[in-house]
Short mmCIF file of N, CA and C in Angstrom, two decimals:
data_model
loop_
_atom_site.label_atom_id
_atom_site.label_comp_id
_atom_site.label_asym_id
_atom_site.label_seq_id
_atom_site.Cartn_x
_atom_site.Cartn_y
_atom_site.Cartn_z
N UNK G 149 -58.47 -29.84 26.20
CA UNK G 149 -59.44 -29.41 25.21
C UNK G 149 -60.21 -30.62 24.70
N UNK G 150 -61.46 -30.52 24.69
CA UNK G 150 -62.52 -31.37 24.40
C UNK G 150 -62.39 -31.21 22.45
N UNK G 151 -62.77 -33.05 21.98
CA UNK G 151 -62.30 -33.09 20.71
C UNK G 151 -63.68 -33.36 20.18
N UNK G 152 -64.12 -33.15 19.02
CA UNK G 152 -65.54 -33.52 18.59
C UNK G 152 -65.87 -34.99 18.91
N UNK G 153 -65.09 -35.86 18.67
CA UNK G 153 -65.54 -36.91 18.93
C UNK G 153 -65.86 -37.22 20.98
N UNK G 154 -64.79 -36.45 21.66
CA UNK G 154 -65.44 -36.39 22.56
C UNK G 154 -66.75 -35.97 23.43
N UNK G 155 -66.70 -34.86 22.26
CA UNK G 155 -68.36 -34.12 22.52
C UNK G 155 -69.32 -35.14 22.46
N UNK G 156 -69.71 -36.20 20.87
CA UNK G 156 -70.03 -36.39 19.97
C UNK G 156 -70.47 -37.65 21.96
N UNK G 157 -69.11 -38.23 22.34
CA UNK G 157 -69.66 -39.53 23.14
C UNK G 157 -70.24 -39.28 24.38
N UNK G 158 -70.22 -37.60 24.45
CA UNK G 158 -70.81 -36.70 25.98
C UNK G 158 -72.24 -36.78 25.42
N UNK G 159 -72.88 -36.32 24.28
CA UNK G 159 -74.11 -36.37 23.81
C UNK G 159 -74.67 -37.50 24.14
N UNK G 160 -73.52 -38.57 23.52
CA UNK G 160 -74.26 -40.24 23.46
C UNK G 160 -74.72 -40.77 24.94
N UNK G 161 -73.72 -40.15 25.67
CA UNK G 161 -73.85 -40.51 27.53
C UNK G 161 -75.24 -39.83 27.71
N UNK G 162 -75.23 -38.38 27.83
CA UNK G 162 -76.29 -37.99 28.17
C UNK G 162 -77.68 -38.34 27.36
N UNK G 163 -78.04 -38.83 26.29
CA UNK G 163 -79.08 -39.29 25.62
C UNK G 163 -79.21 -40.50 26.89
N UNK G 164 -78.14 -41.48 26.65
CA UNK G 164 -78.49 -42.92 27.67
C UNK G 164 -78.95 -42.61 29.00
N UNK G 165 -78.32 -41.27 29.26
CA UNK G 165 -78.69 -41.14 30.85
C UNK G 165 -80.00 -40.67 30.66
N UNK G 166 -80.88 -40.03 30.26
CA UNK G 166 -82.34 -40.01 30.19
C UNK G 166 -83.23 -40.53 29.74
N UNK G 167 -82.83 -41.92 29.39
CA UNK G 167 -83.32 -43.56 29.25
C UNK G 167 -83.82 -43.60 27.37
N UNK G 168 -82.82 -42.75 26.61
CA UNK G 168 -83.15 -43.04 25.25
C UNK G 168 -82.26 -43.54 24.92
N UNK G 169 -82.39 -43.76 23.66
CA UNK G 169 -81.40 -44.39 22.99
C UNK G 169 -80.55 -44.23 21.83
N UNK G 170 -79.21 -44.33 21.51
CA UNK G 170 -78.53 -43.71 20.72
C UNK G 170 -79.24 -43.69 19.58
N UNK G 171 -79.58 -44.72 18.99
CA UNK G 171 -80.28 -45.64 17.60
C UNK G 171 -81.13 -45.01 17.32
N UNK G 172 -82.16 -44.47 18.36
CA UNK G 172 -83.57 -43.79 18.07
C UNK G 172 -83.31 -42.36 17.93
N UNK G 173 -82.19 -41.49 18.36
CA UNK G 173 -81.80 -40.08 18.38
C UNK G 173 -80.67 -40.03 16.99
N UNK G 174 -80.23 -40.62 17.03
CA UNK G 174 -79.26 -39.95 16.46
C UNK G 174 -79.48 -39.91 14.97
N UNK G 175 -79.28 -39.31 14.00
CA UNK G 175 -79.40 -39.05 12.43
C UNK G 175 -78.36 -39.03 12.07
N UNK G 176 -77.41 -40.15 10.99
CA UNK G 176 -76.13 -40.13 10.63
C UNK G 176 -75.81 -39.01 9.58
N UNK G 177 -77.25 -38.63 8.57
CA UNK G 177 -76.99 -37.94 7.51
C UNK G 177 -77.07 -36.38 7.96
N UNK G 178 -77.65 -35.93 9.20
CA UNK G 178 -77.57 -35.12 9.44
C UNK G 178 -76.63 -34.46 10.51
N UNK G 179 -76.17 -35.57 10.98
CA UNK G 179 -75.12 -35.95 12.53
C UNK G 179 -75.64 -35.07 13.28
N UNK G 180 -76.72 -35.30 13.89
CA UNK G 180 -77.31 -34.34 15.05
C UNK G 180 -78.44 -35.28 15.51
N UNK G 181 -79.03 -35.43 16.82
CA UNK G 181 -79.27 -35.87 17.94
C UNK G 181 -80.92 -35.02 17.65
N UNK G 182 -82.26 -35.94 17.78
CA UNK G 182 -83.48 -35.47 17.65
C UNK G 182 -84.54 -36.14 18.45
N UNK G 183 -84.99 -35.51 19.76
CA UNK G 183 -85.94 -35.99 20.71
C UNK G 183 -87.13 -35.32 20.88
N UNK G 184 -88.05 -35.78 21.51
CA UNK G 184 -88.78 -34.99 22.07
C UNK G 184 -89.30 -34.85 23.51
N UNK G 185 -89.30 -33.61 24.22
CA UNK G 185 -89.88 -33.64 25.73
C UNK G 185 -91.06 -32.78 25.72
N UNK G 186 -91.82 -33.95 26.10
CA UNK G 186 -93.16 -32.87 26.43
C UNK G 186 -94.14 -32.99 24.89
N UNK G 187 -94.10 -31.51 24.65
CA UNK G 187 -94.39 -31.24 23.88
C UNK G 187 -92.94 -30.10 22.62
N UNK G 188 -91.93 -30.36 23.53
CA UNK G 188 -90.95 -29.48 22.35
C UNK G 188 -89.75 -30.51 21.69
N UNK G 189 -89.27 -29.93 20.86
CA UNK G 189 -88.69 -30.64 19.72
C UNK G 189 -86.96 -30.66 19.95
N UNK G 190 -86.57 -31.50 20.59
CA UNK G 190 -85.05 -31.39 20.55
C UNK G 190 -84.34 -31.41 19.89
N UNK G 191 -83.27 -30.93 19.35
CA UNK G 191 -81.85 -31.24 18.39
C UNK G 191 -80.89 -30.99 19.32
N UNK G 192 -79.74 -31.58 18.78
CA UNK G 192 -78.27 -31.26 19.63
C UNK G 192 -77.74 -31.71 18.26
N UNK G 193 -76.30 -30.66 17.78
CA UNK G 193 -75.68 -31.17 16.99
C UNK G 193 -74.40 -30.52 17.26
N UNK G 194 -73.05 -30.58 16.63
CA UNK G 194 -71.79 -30.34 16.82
C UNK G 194 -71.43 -29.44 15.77
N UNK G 195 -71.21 -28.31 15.68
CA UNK G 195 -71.25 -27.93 14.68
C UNK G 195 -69.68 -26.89 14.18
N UNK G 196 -68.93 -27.16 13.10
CA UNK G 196 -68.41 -25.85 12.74
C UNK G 196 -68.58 -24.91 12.39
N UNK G 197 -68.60 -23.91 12.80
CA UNK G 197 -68.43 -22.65 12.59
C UNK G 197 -67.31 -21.72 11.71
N UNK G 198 -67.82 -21.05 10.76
CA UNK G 198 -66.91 -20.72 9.73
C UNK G 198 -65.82 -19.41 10.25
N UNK G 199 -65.98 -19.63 11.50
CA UNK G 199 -64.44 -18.13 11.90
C UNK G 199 -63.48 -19.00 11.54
N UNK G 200 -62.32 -18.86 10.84
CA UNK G 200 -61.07 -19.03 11.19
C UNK G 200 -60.67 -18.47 11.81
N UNK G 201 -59.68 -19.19 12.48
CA UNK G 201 -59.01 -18.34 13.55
C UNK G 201 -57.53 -18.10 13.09
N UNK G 202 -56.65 -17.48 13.84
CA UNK G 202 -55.31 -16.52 13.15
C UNK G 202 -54.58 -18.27 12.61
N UNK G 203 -54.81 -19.04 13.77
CA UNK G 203 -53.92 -20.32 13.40
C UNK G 203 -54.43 -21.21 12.42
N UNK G 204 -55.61 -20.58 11.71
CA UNK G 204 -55.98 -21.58 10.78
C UNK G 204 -57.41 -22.53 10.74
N UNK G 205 -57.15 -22.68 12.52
CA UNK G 205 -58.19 -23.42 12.55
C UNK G 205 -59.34 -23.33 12.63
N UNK G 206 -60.15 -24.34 13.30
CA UNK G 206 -61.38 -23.71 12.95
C UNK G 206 -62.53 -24.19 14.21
N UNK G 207 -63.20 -23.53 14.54
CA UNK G 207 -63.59 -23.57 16.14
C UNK G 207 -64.99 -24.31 15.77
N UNK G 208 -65.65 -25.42 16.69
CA UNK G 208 -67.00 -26.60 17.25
C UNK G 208 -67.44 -25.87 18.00
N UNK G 209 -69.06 -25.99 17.88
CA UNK G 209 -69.99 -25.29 18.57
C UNK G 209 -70.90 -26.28 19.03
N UNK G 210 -71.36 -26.65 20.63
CA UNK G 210 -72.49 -27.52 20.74
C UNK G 210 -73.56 -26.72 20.81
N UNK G 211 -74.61 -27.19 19.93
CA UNK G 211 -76.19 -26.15 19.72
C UNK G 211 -76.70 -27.26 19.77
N UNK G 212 -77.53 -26.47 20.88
CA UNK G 212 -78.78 -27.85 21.40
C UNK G 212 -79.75 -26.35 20.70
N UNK G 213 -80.51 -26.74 19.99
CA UNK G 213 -81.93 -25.61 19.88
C UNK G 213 -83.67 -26.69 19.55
N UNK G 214 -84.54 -25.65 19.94
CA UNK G 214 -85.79 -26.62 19.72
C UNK G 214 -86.77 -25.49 19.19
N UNK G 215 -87.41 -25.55 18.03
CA UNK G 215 -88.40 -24.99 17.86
C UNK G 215 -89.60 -24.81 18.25
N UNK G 216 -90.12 -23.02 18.73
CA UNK G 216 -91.43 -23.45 19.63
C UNK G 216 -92.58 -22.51 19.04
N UNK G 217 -92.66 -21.76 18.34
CA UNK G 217 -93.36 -21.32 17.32
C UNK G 217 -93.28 -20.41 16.44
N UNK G 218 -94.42 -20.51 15.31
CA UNK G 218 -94.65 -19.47 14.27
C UNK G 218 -94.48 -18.03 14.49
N UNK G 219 -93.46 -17.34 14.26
CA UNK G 219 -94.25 -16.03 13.89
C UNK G 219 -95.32 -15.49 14.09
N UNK G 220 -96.16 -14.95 14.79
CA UNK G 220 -97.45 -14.54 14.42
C UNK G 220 -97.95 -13.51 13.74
N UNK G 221 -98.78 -13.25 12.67
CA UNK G 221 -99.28 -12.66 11.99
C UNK G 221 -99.80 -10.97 12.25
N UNK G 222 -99.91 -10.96 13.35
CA UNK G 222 -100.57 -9.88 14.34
C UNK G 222 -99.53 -9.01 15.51
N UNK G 223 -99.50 -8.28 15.30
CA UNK G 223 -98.77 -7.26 16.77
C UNK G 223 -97.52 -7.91 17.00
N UNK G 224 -96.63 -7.69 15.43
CA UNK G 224 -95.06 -8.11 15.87
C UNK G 224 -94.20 -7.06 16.41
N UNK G 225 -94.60 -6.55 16.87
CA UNK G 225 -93.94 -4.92 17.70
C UNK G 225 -94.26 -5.85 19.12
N UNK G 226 -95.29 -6.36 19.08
CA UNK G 226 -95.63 -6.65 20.83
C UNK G 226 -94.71 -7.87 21.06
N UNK G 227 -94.95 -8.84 19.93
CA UNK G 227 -94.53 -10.29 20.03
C UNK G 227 -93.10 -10.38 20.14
N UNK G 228 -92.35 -9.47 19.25
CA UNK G 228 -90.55 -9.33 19.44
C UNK G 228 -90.25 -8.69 20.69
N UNK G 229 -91.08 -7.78 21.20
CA UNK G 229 -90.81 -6.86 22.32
C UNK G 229 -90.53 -7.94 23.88
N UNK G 230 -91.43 -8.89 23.72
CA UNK G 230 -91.77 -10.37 24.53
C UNK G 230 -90.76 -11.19 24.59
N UNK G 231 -90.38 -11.29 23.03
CA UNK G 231 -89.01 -12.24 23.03
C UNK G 231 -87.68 -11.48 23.64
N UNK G 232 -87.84 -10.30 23.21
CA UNK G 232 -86.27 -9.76 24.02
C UNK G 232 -86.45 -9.47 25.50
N UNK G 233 -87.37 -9.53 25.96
CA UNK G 233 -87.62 -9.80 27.36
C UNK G 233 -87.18 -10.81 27.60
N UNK G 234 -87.93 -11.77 27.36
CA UNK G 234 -87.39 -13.18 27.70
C UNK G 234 -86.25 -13.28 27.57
N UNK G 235 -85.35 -12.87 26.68
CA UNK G 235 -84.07 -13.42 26.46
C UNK G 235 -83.06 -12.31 27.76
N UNK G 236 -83.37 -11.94 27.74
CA UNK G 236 -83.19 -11.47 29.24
C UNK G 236 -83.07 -11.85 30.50
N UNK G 237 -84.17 -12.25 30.94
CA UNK G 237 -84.41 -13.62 32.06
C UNK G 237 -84.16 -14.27 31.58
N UNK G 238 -84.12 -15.38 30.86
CA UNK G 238 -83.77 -16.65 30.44
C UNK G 238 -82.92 -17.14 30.44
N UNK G 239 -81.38 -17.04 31.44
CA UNK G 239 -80.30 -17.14 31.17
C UNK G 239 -79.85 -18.47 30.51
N UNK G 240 -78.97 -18.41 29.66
CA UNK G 240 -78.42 -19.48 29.12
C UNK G 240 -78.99 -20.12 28.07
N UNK G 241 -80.07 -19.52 27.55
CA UNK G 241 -81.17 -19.87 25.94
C UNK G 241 -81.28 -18.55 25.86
N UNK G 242 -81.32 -18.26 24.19
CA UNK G 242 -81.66 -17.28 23.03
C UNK G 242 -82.77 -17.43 22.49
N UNK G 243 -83.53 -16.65 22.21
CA UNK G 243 -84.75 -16.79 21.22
C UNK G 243 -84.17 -16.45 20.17
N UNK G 244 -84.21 -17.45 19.07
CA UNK G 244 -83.87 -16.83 17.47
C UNK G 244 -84.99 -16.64 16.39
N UNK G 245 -84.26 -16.43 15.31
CA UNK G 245 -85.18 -16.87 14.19
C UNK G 245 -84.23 -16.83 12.87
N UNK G 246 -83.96 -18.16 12.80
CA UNK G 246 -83.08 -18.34 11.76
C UNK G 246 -83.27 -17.95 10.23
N UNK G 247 -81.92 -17.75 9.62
CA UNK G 247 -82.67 -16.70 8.56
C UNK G 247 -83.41 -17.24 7.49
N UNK G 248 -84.40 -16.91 6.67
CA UNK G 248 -84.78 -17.39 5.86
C UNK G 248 -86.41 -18.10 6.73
N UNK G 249 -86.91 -18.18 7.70
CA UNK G 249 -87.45 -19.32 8.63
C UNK G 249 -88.05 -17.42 9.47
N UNK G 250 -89.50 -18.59 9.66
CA UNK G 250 -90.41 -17.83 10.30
C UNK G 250 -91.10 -18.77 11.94
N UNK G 251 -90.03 -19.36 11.77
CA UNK G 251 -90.06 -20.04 13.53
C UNK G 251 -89.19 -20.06 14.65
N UNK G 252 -89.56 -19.32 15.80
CA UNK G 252 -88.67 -18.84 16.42
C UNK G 252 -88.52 -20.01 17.21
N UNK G 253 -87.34 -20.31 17.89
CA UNK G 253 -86.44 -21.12 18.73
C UNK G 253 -85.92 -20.97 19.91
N UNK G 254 -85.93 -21.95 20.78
CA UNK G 254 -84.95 -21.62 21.75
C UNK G 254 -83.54 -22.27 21.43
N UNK G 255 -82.80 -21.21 21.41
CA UNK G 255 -81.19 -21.99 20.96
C UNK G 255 -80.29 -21.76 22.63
N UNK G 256 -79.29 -22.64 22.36
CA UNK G 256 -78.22 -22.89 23.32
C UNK G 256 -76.96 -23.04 22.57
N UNK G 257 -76.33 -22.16 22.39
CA UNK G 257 -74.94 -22.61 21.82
C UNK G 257 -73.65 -21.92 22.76
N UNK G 258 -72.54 -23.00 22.86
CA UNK G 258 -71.36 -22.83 23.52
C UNK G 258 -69.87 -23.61 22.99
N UNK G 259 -69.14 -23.05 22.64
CA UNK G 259 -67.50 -23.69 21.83
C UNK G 259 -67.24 -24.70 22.92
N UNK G 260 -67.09 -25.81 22.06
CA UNK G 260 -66.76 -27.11 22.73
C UNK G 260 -65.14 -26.69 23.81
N UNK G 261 -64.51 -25.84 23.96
CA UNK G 261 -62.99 -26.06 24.43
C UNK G 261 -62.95 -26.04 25.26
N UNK G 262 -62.91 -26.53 25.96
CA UNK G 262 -63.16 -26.71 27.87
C UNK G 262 -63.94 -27.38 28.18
N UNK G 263 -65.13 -27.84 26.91
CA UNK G 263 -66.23 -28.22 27.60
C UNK G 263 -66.20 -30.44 28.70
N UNK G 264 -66.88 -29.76 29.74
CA UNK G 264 -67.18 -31.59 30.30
C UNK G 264 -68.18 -32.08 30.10
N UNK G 265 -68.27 -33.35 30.47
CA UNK G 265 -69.77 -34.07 30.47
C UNK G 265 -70.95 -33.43 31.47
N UNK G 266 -70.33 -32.71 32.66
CA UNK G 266 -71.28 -31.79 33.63
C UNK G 266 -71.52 -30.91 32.65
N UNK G 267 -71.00 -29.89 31.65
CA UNK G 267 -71.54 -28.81 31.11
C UNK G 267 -72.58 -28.96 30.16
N UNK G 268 -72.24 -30.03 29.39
CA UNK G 268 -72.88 -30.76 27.99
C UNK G 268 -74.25 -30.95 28.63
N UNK G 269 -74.31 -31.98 30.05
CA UNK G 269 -75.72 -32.30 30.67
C UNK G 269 -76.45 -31.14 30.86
N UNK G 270 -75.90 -30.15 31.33
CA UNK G 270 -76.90 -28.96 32.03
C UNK G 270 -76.97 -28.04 30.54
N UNK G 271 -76.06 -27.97 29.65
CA UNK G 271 -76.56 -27.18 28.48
C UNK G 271 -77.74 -27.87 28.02
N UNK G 272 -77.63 -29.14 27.63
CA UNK G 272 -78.92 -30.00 26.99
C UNK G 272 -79.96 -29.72 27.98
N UNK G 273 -80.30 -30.55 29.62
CA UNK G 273 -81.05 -30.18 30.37
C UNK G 273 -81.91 -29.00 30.57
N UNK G 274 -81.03 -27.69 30.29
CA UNK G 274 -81.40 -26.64 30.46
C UNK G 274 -82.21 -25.89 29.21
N UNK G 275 -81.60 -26.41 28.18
CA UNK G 275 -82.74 -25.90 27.07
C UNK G 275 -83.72 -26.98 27.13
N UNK G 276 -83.86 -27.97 27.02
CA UNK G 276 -84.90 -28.60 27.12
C UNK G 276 -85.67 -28.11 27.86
N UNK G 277 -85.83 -28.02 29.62
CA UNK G 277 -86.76 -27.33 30.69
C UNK G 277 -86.96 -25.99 29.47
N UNK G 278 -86.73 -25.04 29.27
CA UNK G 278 -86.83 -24.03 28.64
C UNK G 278 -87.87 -24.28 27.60
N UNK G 279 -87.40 -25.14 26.74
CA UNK G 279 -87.89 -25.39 25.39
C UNK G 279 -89.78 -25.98 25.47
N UNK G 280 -89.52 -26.80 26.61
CA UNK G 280 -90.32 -27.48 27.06
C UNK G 280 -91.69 -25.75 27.89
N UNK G 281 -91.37 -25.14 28.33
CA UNK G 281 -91.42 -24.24 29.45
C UNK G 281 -92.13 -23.22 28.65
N UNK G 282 -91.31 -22.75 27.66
CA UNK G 282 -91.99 -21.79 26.88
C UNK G 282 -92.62 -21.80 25.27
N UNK G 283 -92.22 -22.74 25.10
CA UNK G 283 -93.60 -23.53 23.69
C UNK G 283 -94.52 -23.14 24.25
N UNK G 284 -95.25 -23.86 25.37
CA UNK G 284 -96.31 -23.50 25.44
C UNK G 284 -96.62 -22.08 26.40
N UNK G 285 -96.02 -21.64 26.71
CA UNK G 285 -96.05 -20.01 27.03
C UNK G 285 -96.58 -19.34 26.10
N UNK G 286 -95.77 -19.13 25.03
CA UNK G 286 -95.90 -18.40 23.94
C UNK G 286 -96.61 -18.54 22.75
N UNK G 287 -97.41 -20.27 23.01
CA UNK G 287 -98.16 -20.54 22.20
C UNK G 287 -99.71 -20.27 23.23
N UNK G 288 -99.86 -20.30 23.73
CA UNK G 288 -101.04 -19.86 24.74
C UNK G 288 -100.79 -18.28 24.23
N UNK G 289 -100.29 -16.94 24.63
CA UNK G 289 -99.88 -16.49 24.35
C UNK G 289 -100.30 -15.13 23.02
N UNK G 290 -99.73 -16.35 21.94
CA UNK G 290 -99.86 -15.86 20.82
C UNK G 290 -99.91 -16.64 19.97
N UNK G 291 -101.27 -17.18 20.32
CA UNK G 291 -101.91 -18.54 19.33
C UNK G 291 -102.33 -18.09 17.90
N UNK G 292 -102.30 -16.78 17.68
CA UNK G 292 -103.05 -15.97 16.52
C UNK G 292 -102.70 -16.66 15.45
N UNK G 293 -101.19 -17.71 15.14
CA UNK G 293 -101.50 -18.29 13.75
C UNK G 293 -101.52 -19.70 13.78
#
């Protein structure tokens, strides 16, 4: 079983392996990991999650998510109808919209317990291409705000 701090040095590997740098990503006060590709907005952070479980404890979540736009103002029957499509095809990213927040996301989240440095790379990798992929999809799209 993978320990946060192991997660925490799988992040740090994979940041180095795509020629950034810990110093420039990482946020101590927020302990989460902030890049950019392209044109979309990276985070990766480690996160607990408030299930307890029967034994007490308490289960780590790696969420890589990137925000890729507003809400739009106009034909949200059409615009949600789009996103649950996508999330459909899209295997392995969610479109959200976190509560309180009128910007939808591509999220990636998976419980660290099992996890390797191969899974960590292709979870990050994979929302990024995504994140990167459909910002501007959906901002072409549904530029209306």
């Amino acid at each position: 079983m993978a320990t946060l701090q192991q997660v925490e040095g799988m992040i740090n590997q994979y940041v180095q392996s795509v020629g950034l740098s810990v110093e420039d990503t990482y946020n101590v006060e927020r302990k989460a990991w902030y890049w950019t590709l392209g044109s979309a907005e990276i985070e990766v952070l480690v996160l607990i999650q408030g299930v307890s479980m029967q034994d007490g404890s308490q289960r780590y979540f790696l969420r890589v998510f990137s925000p890729l736009l507003q809400i739009p103002a106009t034909d949200e029957a059409k615009f949600y109808r789009h996103l649950l499509e996508l999330n459909d095809s899209k295997l392995g990213v969610k479109l959200t919209v976190m509560p309180d927040s009128d910007t939808v996301c591509a999220t990636y989240e998976r419980d660290i317990n099992g996890i390797d440095y191969e899974e960590v790379r292709t979870c990050i990798a994979d929302l990024e291409f995504w994140a990167e992929t459909l910002d501007d999809q959906l901002k072409n799209q549904f530029s209306g705000r």
